[in-house]
PDB file of C-alpha atoms in Angstrom:
ATOM      1  CA  ALA K  14     141.515  74.641 -97.408  1.00  0.00           C
ATOM      2  CA  GLN K  15     143.147  72.783-100.709  1.00  0.00           C
ATOM      3  CA  SER K  16     142.947  68.889-100.310  1.00  0.00           C
ATOM      4  CA  VAL K  17     144.388  66.359-102.350  1.00  0.00           C
ATOM      5  CA  THR K  18     143.699  62.419-102.498  1.00  0.00           C
ATOM      6  CA  GLN K  19     145.721  59.482-104.035  1.00  0.00           C
ATOM      7  CA  LEU K  20     143.313  56.694-104.223  1.00  0.00           C
ATOM      8  CA  GLY K  21     145.058  53.082-103.549  1.00  0.00           C
ATOM      9  CA  SER K  22     148.187  53.410-100.320  1.00  0.00           C
ATOM     10  CA  HIS K  23     150.197  50.404-102.297  1.00  0.00           C
ATOM     11  CA  VAL K  24     148.940  49.515-106.033  1.00  0.00           C
ATOM     12  CA  SER K  25     150.432  46.868-107.754  1.00  0.00           C
ATOM     13  CA  VAL K  26     150.922  45.563-111.065  1.00  0.00           C
ATOM     14  CA  SER K  27     152.291  43.420-113.277  1.00  0.00           C
ATOM     15  CA  GLU K  28     155.896  44.136-115.238  1.00  0.00           C
ATOM     16  CA  GLY K  29     154.958  45.058-118.947  1.00  0.00           C
ATOM     17  CA  ALA K  30     150.763  46.265-117.640  1.00  0.00           C
ATOM     18  CA  LEU K  31     149.571  49.429-117.200  1.00  0.00           C
ATOM     19  CA  VAL K  32     150.368  51.695-114.261  1.00  0.00           C
ATOM     20  CA  LEU K  33     148.204  53.803-113.469  1.00  0.00           C
ATOM     21  CA  LEU K  34     147.977  56.402-110.026  1.00  0.00           C
ATOM     22  CA  ARG K  35     144.947  58.353-109.053  1.00  0.00           C
ATOM     23  CA  CYS K  36     145.273  61.636-107.048  1.00  0.00           C
ATOM     24  CA  ASN K  37     142.355  63.991-106.919  1.00  0.00           C
ATOM     25  CA  TYR K  38     142.534  67.150-105.639  1.00  0.00           C
ATOM     26  CA  SER K  39     140.413  70.393-104.157  1.00  0.00           C
ATOM     27  CA  SER K  40     140.364  73.487-105.221  1.00  0.00           C
ATOM     28  CA  SER K  41     139.833  76.934-105.865  1.00  0.00           C
ATOM     29  CA  VAL K  42     141.044  77.909-107.855  1.00  0.00           C
ATOM     30  CA  PRO K  43     142.282  75.625-111.034  1.00  0.00           C
ATOM     31  CA  PRO K  44     145.973  74.762-109.600  1.00  0.00           C
ATOM     32  CA  TYR K  45     149.743  74.282-110.798  1.00  0.00           C
ATOM     33  CA  LEU K  46     149.475  69.815-110.252  1.00  0.00           C
ATOM     34  CA  PHE K  47     152.308  67.239-110.214  1.00  0.00           C
ATOM     35  CA  TRP K  48     153.248  64.046-109.919  1.00  0.00           C
ATOM     36  CA  TYR K  49     156.894  63.490-108.143  1.00  0.00           C
ATOM     37  CA  VAL K  50     158.308  60.316-107.356  1.00  0.00           C
ATOM     38  CA  GLN K  51     160.905  58.815-103.823  1.00  0.00           C
ATOM     39  CA  TYR K  52     163.268  56.546-104.880  1.00  0.00           C
ATOM     40  CA  PRO K  53     164.099  54.246-101.343  1.00  0.00           C
ATOM     41  CA  ASN K  54     165.796  56.681 -98.879  1.00  0.00           C
ATOM     42  CA  GLN K  55     165.959  59.412-100.991  1.00  0.00           C
ATOM     43  CA  GLY K  56     164.352  62.642-102.179  1.00  0.00           C
ATOM     44  CA  LEU K  57     161.381  63.546-104.416  1.00  0.00           C
ATOM     45  CA  GLN K  58     161.529  63.799-107.846  1.00  0.00           C
ATOM     46  CA  LEU K  59     160.142  65.687-110.013  1.00  0.00           C
ATOM     47  CA  LEU K  60     158.324  63.191-112.738  1.00  0.00           C
ATOM     48  CA  LEU K  61     155.778  66.004-114.485  1.00  0.00           C
ATOM     49  CA  LYS K  62     153.926  69.257-114.151  1.00  0.00           C
ATOM     50  CA  TYR K  63     150.730  70.241-115.476  1.00  0.00           C
ATOM     51  CA  THR K  64     150.317  73.998-115.258  1.00  0.00           C
ATOM     52  CA  THR K  65     148.884  76.131-118.569  1.00  0.00           C
ATOM     53  CA  GLY K  66     148.687  74.951-121.904  1.00  0.00           C
ATOM     54  CA  ALA K  67     147.487  71.137-123.234  1.00  0.00           C
ATOM     55  CA  THR K  68     146.090  69.167-120.586  1.00  0.00           C
ATOM     56  CA  LEU K  69     147.938  66.034-120.950  1.00  0.00           C
ATOM     57  CA  VAL K  70     151.289  66.008-119.938  1.00  0.00           C
ATOM     58  CA  LYS K  71     155.008  63.724-120.728  1.00  0.00           C
ATOM     59  CA  GLY K  72     157.266  63.556-118.025  1.00  0.00           C
ATOM     60  CA  ILE K  73     160.474  61.959-117.371  1.00  0.00           C
ATOM     61  CA  ASN K  74     160.722  57.165-118.036  1.00  0.00           C
ATOM     62  CA  GLY K  75     157.815  57.624-120.169  1.00  0.00           C
ATOM     63  CA  PHE K  76     154.331  59.023-117.637  1.00  0.00           C
ATOM     64  CA  GLU K  77     152.289  60.988-118.525  1.00  0.00           C
ATOM     65  CA  ALA K  78     149.383  62.304-116.521  1.00  0.00           C
ATOM     66  CA  GLU K  79     146.599  63.936-117.771  1.00  0.00           C
ATOM     67  CA  PHE K  80     144.453  67.606-115.994  1.00  0.00           C
ATOM     68  CA  LYS K  81     140.463  66.643-115.777  1.00  0.00           C
ATOM     69  CA  LYS K  82     139.074  70.078-114.886  1.00  0.00           C
ATOM     70  CA  SER K  83     135.699  68.987-114.621  1.00  0.00           C
ATOM     71  CA  GLU K  84     137.088  65.562-112.387  1.00  0.00           C
ATOM     72  CA  THR K  85     139.541  67.748-110.538  1.00  0.00           C
ATOM     73  CA  SER K  86     141.019  65.271-111.123  1.00  0.00           C
ATOM     74  CA  PHE K  87     145.490  64.484-112.301  1.00  0.00           C
ATOM     75  CA  HIS K  88     146.252  60.516-113.036  1.00  0.00           C
ATOM     76  CA  LEU K  89     149.401  59.241-112.940  1.00  0.00           C
ATOM     77  CA  THR K  90     150.429  56.600-116.212  1.00  0.00           C
ATOM     78  CA  LYS K  91     152.367  54.772-117.557  1.00  0.00           C
ATOM     79  CA  PRO K  92     152.236  51.864-120.440  1.00  0.00           C
ATOM     80  CA  SER K  93     153.696  50.013-118.966  1.00  0.00           C
ATOM     81  CA  ALA K  94     155.468  48.882-116.291  1.00  0.00           C
ATOM     82  CA  HIS K  95     158.633  48.433-115.295  1.00  0.00           C
ATOM     83  CA  MET K  96     161.363  46.826-112.714  1.00  0.00           C
ATOM     84  CA  SER K  97     162.849  50.410-111.844  1.00  0.00           C
ATOM     85  CA  ASP K  98     159.332  51.925-111.643  1.00  0.00           C
ATOM     86  CA  ALA K  99     158.372  50.563-108.064  1.00  0.00           C
ATOM     87  CA  ALA K 100     158.919  53.505-105.677  1.00  0.00           C
ATOM     88  CA  GLU K 101     156.168  56.059-103.565  1.00  0.00           C
ATOM     89  CA  TYR K 102     154.603  58.263-106.087  1.00  0.00           C
ATOM     90  CA  PHE K 103     152.826  61.718-104.016  1.00  0.00           C
ATOM     91  CA  CYS K 104     150.721  63.740-106.601  1.00  0.00           C
ATOM     92  CA  ALA K 105     150.427  67.210-105.139  1.00  0.00           C
ATOM     93  CA  VAL K 106     149.058  70.751-106.021  1.00  0.00           C
ATOM     94  CA  SER K 107     149.947  74.597-105.588  1.00  0.00           C
ATOM     95  CA  PRO K 108     147.072  76.773-106.269  1.00  0.00           C
ATOM     96  CA  THR K 109     149.864  80.073-106.554  1.00  0.00           C
ATOM     97  CA  GLY K 110     152.639  78.338-106.723  1.00  0.00           C
ATOM     98  CA  ASN K 111     153.268  79.915-103.199  1.00  0.00           C
ATOM     99  CA  GLN K 112     152.687  76.906-100.831  1.00  0.00           C
ATOM    100  CA  PHE K 113     152.526  73.574-101.577  1.00  0.00           C
ATOM    101  CA  TYR K 114     149.959  70.792-101.319  1.00  0.00           C
ATOM    102  CA  PHE K 115     150.992  66.434-100.936  1.00  0.00           C
ATOM    103  CA  GLY K 116     148.771  63.495-101.006  1.00  0.00           C
ATOM    104  CA  THR K 117     149.413  61.187 -98.789  1.00  0.00           C
ATOM    105  CA  GLY K 118     151.133  58.542-101.472  1.00  0.00           C
ATOM    106  CA  THR K 119     150.831  55.791-103.060  1.00  0.00           C
ATOM    107  CA  SER K 120     153.261  53.043-103.134  1.00  0.00           C
ATOM    108  CA  LEU K 121     154.171  51.078-107.097  1.00  0.00           C
ATOM    109  CA  THR K 122     155.343  47.653-106.723  1.00  0.00           C
ATOM    110  CA  VAL K 123     156.375  45.833-110.123  1.00  0.00           C
ATOM    111  CA  ILE K 124     155.793  41.617-109.727  1.00  0.00           C
ATOM    112  CA  PRO K 125     157.901  39.992-112.096  1.00  0.00           C
TER     113      PRO K 125
ATOM    114  CA  ASP W   2     177.734  67.546-106.483  1.00  0.00           C
ATOM    115  CA  ALA W   3     174.103  67.865-104.935  1.00  0.00           C
ATOM    116  CA  ASP W   4     172.137  70.685-105.871  1.00  0.00           C
ATOM    117  CA  VAL W   5     170.136  70.819-102.680  1.00  0.00           C
ATOM    118  CA  THR W   6     172.121  69.636 -99.183  1.00  0.00           C
ATOM    119  CA  GLN W   7     171.142  68.854 -95.658  1.00  0.00           C
ATOM    120  CA  THR W   8     173.038  67.862 -92.573  1.00  0.00           C
ATOM    121  CA  PRO W   9     172.677  65.478 -91.238  1.00  0.00           C
ATOM    122  CA  ARG W  10     171.942  63.101 -92.659  1.00  0.00           C
ATOM    123  CA  ASN W  11     170.337  61.430 -89.589  1.00  0.00           C
ATOM    124  CA  ARG W  12     170.112  61.562 -86.521  1.00  0.00           C
ATOM    125  CA  ILE W  13     169.365  60.475 -82.869  1.00  0.00           C
ATOM    126  CA  THR W  14     168.224  63.075 -79.655  1.00  0.00           C
ATOM    127  CA  LYS W  15     166.309  62.678 -75.692  1.00  0.00           C
ATOM    128  CA  THR W  16     163.160  64.587 -75.579  1.00  0.00           C
ATOM    129  CA  GLY W  17     163.241  67.999 -74.868  1.00  0.00           C
ATOM    130  CA  LYS W  18     166.515  68.803 -75.878  1.00  0.00           C
ATOM    131  CA  ARG W  19     167.261  71.587 -78.921  1.00  0.00           C
ATOM    132  CA  ILE W  20     168.342  70.476 -82.571  1.00  0.00           C
ATOM    133  CA  MET W  21     168.942  72.555 -85.362  1.00  0.00           C
ATOM    134  CA  LEU W  22     168.393  71.061 -89.411  1.00  0.00           C
ATOM    135  CA  GLU W  23     170.060  72.743 -91.580  1.00  0.00           C
ATOM    136  CA  CYS W  24     170.151  73.070 -95.888  1.00  0.00           C
ATOM    137  CA  SER W  25     171.781  75.034 -97.850  1.00  0.00           C
ATOM    138  CA  GLN W  26     171.449  75.175-101.363  1.00  0.00           C
ATOM    139  CA  THR W  27     173.827  76.353-104.881  1.00  0.00           C
ATOM    140  CA  LYS W  28     171.404  76.652-107.208  1.00  0.00           C
ATOM    141  CA  GLY W  29     170.689  80.325-106.157  1.00  0.00           C
ATOM    142  CA  HIS W  30     166.768  80.090-106.128  1.00  0.00           C
ATOM    143  CA  ASP W  31     165.284  82.921-103.692  1.00  0.00           C
ATOM    144  CA  ARG W  32     162.665  79.974-102.188  1.00  0.00           C
ATOM    145  CA  MET W  33     163.301  77.678 -99.517  1.00  0.00           C
ATOM    146  CA  TYR W  34     161.326  75.592 -97.364  1.00  0.00           C
ATOM    147  CA  TRP W  35     160.857  73.092 -94.923  1.00  0.00           C
ATOM    148  CA  TYR W  36     158.244  69.090 -94.750  1.00  0.00           C
ATOM    149  CA  ARG W  37     157.991  66.794 -92.649  1.00  0.00           C
ATOM    150  CA  GLN W  38     157.240  62.712 -93.708  1.00  0.00           C
ATOM    151  CA  ASP W  39     155.387  60.869 -91.970  1.00  0.00           C
ATOM    152  CA  PRO W  40     154.170  56.542 -93.255  1.00  0.00           C
ATOM    153  CA  GLY W  41     151.475  57.792 -94.113  1.00  0.00           C
ATOM    154  CA  LEU W  42     150.612  61.596 -94.089  1.00  0.00           C
ATOM    155  CA  GLY W  43     153.055  62.564 -97.643  1.00  0.00           C
ATOM    156  CA  LEU W  44     154.389  65.240 -96.865  1.00  0.00           C
ATOM    157  CA  ARG W  45     153.827  69.152 -94.825  1.00  0.00           C
ATOM    158  CA  LEU W  46     154.944  71.939 -94.808  1.00  0.00           C
ATOM    159  CA  ILE W  47     155.781  73.215 -91.632  1.00  0.00           C
ATOM    160  CA  TYR W  48     157.848  77.272 -92.547  1.00  0.00           C
ATOM    161  CA  TYR W  49     159.159  78.506 -95.814  1.00  0.00           C
ATOM    162  CA  SER W  50     160.852  80.992 -97.294  1.00  0.00           C
ATOM    163  CA  PHE W  51     160.472  83.802-100.010  1.00  0.00           C
ATOM    164  CA  ASP W  52     163.977  86.462 -99.392  1.00  0.00           C
ATOM    165  CA  VAL W  53     166.263  86.167 -96.572  1.00  0.00           C
ATOM    166  CA  LYS W  54     163.392  88.481 -94.859  1.00  0.00           C
ATOM    167  CA  ASP W  55     160.713  86.525 -95.388  1.00  0.00           C
ATOM    168  CA  ILE W  56     159.061  83.697 -92.969  1.00  0.00           C
ATOM    169  CA  ASN W  57     156.065  82.211 -93.830  1.00  0.00           C
ATOM    170  CA  LYS W  58     154.547  79.584 -91.501  1.00  0.00           C
ATOM    171  CA  GLY W  59     153.588  76.962 -93.002  1.00  0.00           C
ATOM    172  CA  GLU W  60     150.519  73.782 -91.819  1.00  0.00           C
ATOM    173  CA  ILE W  61     153.104  72.505 -88.530  1.00  0.00           C
ATOM    174  CA  SER W  62     154.477  75.304 -87.761  1.00  0.00           C
ATOM    175  CA  ASP W  63     154.105  74.378 -83.680  1.00  0.00           C
ATOM    176  CA  GLY W  64     156.914  73.537 -82.136  1.00  0.00           C
ATOM    177  CA  TYR W  65     159.510  74.795 -84.402  1.00  0.00           C
ATOM    178  CA  SER W  66     161.091  77.677 -85.523  1.00  0.00           C
ATOM    179  CA  VAL W  67     163.626  78.854 -88.651  1.00  0.00           C
ATOM    180  CA  SER W  68     165.742  80.982 -89.374  1.00  0.00           C
ATOM    181  CA  ARG W  69     167.089  82.712 -93.422  1.00  0.00           C
ATOM    182  CA  GLN W  70     171.402  83.232 -92.172  1.00  0.00           C
ATOM    183  CA  ALA W  71     171.505  83.837 -95.454  1.00  0.00           C
ATOM    184  CA  GLN W  72     169.904  83.075 -99.367  1.00  0.00           C
ATOM    185  CA  ALA W  73     171.779  79.837 -99.718  1.00  0.00           C
ATOM    186  CA  LYS W  74     171.089  78.889 -96.228  1.00  0.00           C
ATOM    187  CA  PHE W  75     167.479  77.849 -94.796  1.00  0.00           C
ATOM    188  CA  SER W  76     167.728  76.312 -91.263  1.00  0.00           C
ATOM    189  CA  LEU W  77     165.370  74.176 -88.819  1.00  0.00           C
ATOM    190  CA  SER W  78     165.041  74.218 -85.185  1.00  0.00           C
ATOM    191  CA  LEU W  79     163.312  72.022 -82.876  1.00  0.00           C
ATOM    192  CA  GLU W  80     163.408  74.366 -80.008  1.00  0.00           C
ATOM    193  CA  SER W  81     162.895  70.705 -77.318  1.00  0.00           C
ATOM    194  CA  ALA W  82     162.577  67.779 -78.490  1.00  0.00           C
ATOM    195  CA  ILE W  83     159.787  65.762 -78.865  1.00  0.00           C
ATOM    196  CA  PRO W  84     158.818  62.122 -79.856  1.00  0.00           C
ATOM    197  CA  ASN W  85     155.800  63.032 -82.438  1.00  0.00           C
ATOM    198  CA  GLN W  86     158.780  64.817 -85.022  1.00  0.00           C
ATOM    199  CA  THR W  87     160.206  61.423 -85.683  1.00  0.00           C
ATOM    200  CA  ALA W  88     160.454  62.463 -89.169  1.00  0.00           C
ATOM    201  CA  LEU W  89     161.988  62.229 -91.880  1.00  0.00           C
ATOM    202  CA  TYR W  90     162.835  66.105 -92.872  1.00  0.00           C
ATOM    203  CA  PHE W  91     163.288  67.716 -96.301  1.00  0.00           C
ATOM    204  CA  CYS W  92     164.050  70.478 -97.533  1.00  0.00           C
ATOM    205  CA  ALA W  93     163.798  72.274-100.772  1.00  0.00           C
ATOM    206  CA  THR W  94     163.825  74.429-103.513  1.00  0.00           C
ATOM    207  CA  SER W  95     162.870  77.106-105.446  1.00  0.00           C
ATOM    208  CA  ASP W  96     162.686  80.540-107.710  1.00  0.00           C
ATOM    209  CA  TYR W  97     160.637  83.284-108.568  1.00  0.00           C
ATOM    210  CA  ARG W  98     160.938  82.837-112.294  1.00  0.00           C
ATOM    211  CA  GLU W  99     159.682  79.023-111.726  1.00  0.00           C
ATOM    212  CA  VAL W 100     157.935  79.633-108.653  1.00  0.00           C
ATOM    213  CA  GLU W 101     155.697  75.664-109.075  1.00  0.00           C
ATOM    214  CA  THR W 102     159.272  73.310-109.820  1.00  0.00           C
ATOM    215  CA  GLN W 103     160.990  72.937-106.009  1.00  0.00           C
ATOM    216  CA  TYR W 104     163.816  70.452-104.928  1.00  0.00           C
ATOM    217  CA  PHE W 105     164.540  68.795-103.450  1.00  0.00           C
ATOM    218  CA  GLY W 106     167.689  67.572-100.203  1.00  0.00           C
ATOM    219  CA  PRO W 107     168.366  64.004 -99.248  1.00  0.00           C
ATOM    220  CA  GLY W 108     166.480  63.949 -96.467  1.00  0.00           C
ATOM    221  CA  THR W 109     167.772  64.083 -92.324  1.00  0.00           C
ATOM    222  CA  ARG W 110     165.681  61.224 -91.000  1.00  0.00           C
ATOM    223  CA  LEU W 111     165.460  62.872 -87.101  1.00  0.00           C
ATOM    224  CA  LEU W 112     164.576  60.039 -84.909  1.00  0.00           C
ATOM    225  CA  VAL W 113     163.121  61.696 -80.864  1.00  0.00           C
ATOM    226  CA  LEU W 114     164.159  59.072 -78.195  1.00  0.00           C
TER     227      LEU W 114
END
């Protein structure tokens, strides 16, 4: 069975500080990996994805994530938080691209 | 115009009532999905469809049914709604040429009293 673990349901950072949201997964095969963002009262928007190739993936809004197979991790980072980054973030995994499994989400608060 | 639309956006119903949530897409994608989102649980897959004649159960299909009326339309039904089906429901689509990328609708907030 596939699973996705997001450590920390709530993360607070100061504006301008590093954002680090953690995601670990279990998968029997190298999976597709994703980060989505959800703003209040909206659907999910894809931030970035890893399919194959370079393990450091750059996404929208200055976010990036690194696939580390040995650690089964796909942590999301951003060097400098902005107020507009406050949202809910979801990590997801898909072993084959047919079904998708989501983590429980991390709510990011940015403190002015 | 939104590529993936859901109707209604909000719905309040009573226990035992039948309710249908609808999803339409203009992206021309072949694959469509229904998820529910609960606080602290993330998104869980209810049903998915890879084309009009293909329907598959997801993690939590009990109490739900779906209909793929056309490539662009995928409906989710609760035959007899119960309070623990109160949740935020999302439709998503993807294309067979880029199966790993899903596009989400804005969601339907359902309250079952």
